[in-house]
XYZ file of C-alpha atoms in Angstrom:
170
model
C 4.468 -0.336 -25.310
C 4.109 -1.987 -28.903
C 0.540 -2.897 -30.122
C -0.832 -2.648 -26.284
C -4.443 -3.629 -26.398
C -7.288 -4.228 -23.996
C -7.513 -8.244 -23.423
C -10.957 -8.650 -22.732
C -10.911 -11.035 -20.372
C -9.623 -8.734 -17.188
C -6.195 -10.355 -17.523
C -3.187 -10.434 -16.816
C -4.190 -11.728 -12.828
C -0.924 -11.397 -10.421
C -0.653 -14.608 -8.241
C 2.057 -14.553 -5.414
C 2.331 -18.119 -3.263
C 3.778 -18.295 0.180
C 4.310 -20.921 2.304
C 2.232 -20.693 5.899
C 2.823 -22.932 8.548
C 0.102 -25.732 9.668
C -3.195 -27.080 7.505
C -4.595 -24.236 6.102
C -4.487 -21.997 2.923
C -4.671 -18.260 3.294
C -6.022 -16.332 0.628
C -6.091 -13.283 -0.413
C -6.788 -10.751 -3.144
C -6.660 -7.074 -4.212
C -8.330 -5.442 -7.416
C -6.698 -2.492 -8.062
C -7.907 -0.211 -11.225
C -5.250 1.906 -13.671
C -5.517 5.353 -11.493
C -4.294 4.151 -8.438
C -2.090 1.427 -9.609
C -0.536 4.166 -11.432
C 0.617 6.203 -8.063
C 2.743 2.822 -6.879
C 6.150 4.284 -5.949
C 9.396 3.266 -4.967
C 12.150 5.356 -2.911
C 15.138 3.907 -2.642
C 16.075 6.038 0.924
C 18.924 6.988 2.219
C 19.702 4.180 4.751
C 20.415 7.461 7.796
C 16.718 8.333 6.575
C 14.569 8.559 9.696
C 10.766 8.763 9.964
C 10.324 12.769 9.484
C 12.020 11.694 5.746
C 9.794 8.856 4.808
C 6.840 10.782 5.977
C 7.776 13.214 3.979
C 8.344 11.300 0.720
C 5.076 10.094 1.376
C 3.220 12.726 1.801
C 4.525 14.648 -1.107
C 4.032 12.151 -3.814
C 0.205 11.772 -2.377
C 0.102 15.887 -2.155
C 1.173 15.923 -5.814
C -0.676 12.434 -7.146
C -2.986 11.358 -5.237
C -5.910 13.162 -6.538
C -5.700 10.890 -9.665
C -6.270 7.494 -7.334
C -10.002 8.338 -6.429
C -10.035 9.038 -2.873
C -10.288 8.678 -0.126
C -7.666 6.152 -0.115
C -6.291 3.273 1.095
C -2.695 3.551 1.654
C -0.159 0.577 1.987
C 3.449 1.267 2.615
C 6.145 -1.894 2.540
C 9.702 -0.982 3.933
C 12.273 -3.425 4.046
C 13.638 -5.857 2.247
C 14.621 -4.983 -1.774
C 13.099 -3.042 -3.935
C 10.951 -6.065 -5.113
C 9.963 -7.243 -1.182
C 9.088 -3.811 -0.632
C 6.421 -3.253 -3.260
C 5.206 -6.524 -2.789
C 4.562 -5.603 0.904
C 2.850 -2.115 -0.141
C 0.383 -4.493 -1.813
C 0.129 -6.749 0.975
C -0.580 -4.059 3.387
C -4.055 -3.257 1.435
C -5.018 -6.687 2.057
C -5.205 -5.737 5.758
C -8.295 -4.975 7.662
C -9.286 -1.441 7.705
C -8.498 -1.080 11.347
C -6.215 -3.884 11.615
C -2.722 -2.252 12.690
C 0.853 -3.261 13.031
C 1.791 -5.385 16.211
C 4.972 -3.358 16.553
C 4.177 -0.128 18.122
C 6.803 2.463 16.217
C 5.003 1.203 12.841
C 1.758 1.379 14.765
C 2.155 5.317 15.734
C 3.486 5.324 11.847
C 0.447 4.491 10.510
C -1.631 6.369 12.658
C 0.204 9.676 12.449
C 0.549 9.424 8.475
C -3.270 8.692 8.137
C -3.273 12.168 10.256
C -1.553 13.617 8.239
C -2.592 12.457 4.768
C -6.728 13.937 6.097
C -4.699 17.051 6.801
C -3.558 17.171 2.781
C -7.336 17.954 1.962
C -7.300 15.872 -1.239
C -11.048 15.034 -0.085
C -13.681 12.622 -1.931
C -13.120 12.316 -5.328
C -10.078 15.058 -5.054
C -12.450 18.039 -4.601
C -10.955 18.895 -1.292
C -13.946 17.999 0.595
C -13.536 15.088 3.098
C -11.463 12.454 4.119
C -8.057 11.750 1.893
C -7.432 8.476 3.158
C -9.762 5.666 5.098
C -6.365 4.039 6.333
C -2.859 3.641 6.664
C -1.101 -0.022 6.602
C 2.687 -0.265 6.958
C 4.437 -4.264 6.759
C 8.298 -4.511 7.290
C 10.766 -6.690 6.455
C 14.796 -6.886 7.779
C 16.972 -5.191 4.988
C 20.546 -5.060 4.522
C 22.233 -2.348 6.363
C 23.159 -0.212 2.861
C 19.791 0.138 1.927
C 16.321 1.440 2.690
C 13.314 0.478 0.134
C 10.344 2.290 0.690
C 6.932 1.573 -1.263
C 3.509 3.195 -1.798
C 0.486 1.614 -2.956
C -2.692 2.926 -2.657
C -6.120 1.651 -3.245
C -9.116 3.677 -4.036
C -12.522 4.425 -2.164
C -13.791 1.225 -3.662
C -11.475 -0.952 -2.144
C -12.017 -4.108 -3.522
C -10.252 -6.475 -1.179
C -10.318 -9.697 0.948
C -8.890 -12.147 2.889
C -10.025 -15.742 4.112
C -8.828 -18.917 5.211
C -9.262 -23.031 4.573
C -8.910 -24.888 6.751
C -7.875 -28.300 6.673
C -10.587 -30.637 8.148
């Protein structure tokens, strides 16, 4: 905000730890340009909201925004948890396989109906309407207390610059 300059050097770098069980280290990274770090949402839903309502958050922000990302995108979604948990998880979800989907079936169909229906926005490459909008669709959840329902966007763009690998102990 005051005297905001260009480091240089590609910082600052965002480095979350988490504790795994057995011998290994998992690690894993995301490098995520301006445009679509700057469609990142948060919706703090209603906690009677039901699918048809987070769907529809969705969509609309990436009807009205997601032009500006570069697609076709890559679209993570965390629910759950707080508002902090829950972005953290949109961001975790783009670490995830292109194909790879969730192991519980209701966030499985999730994913797989909202990638539907993201193509069926038109955004296309580069937001000139002509192709695909989106490449995937991740969703990760985490328990949340009752009162509450955090729901968060993140989206990645056609580049995708990802990955995810493991040491193991030897």
């Amino acid at each position: 905000l005051f005297g905001r300059k260009n480091t240089g050097d590609n910082t600052p770098v965002i480095c979350h730890l988490f504790m795994i069980e057995g011998a290994q280290l998992e690690i894993r990274f995301l490098i995520k340009g301006g445009g679509s770090e700057n469609l990142s949402a948060l919706f703090m839903m209603r906690p009677s909201s039901n699918v048809e309502d987070l769907k529809e958050k969705i969509l609309g922000h990436l009807k009205t925004f997601g032009v500006n990302a570069c697609p076709p995108l890559h679209v993570g979604i965390g629910i759950g948890g707080t508002s902090e948990e829950a972005l953290l998880l949109s961001k975790l979800a783009l670490t995830k396989d292109f194909e790879e989907r969730n192991h519980i079936e209701a966030y499985r169909i999730l994913e797989e109906e909202l990638l539907k229906e993201i193509n069926a926005l038109k955004l296309g490459y580069q937001g000139l309407g002509n192709g695909m909008s989106a490449y995937s669709v991740s969703v990760e959840y985490y328990p949340t207390h009752i009162a509450t329902l955090p729901v968060a966007l993140s989206v990645d763009c056609y580049l995708c610059r990802k990955g995810r690998f493991t040491i193991e102990d030897s």
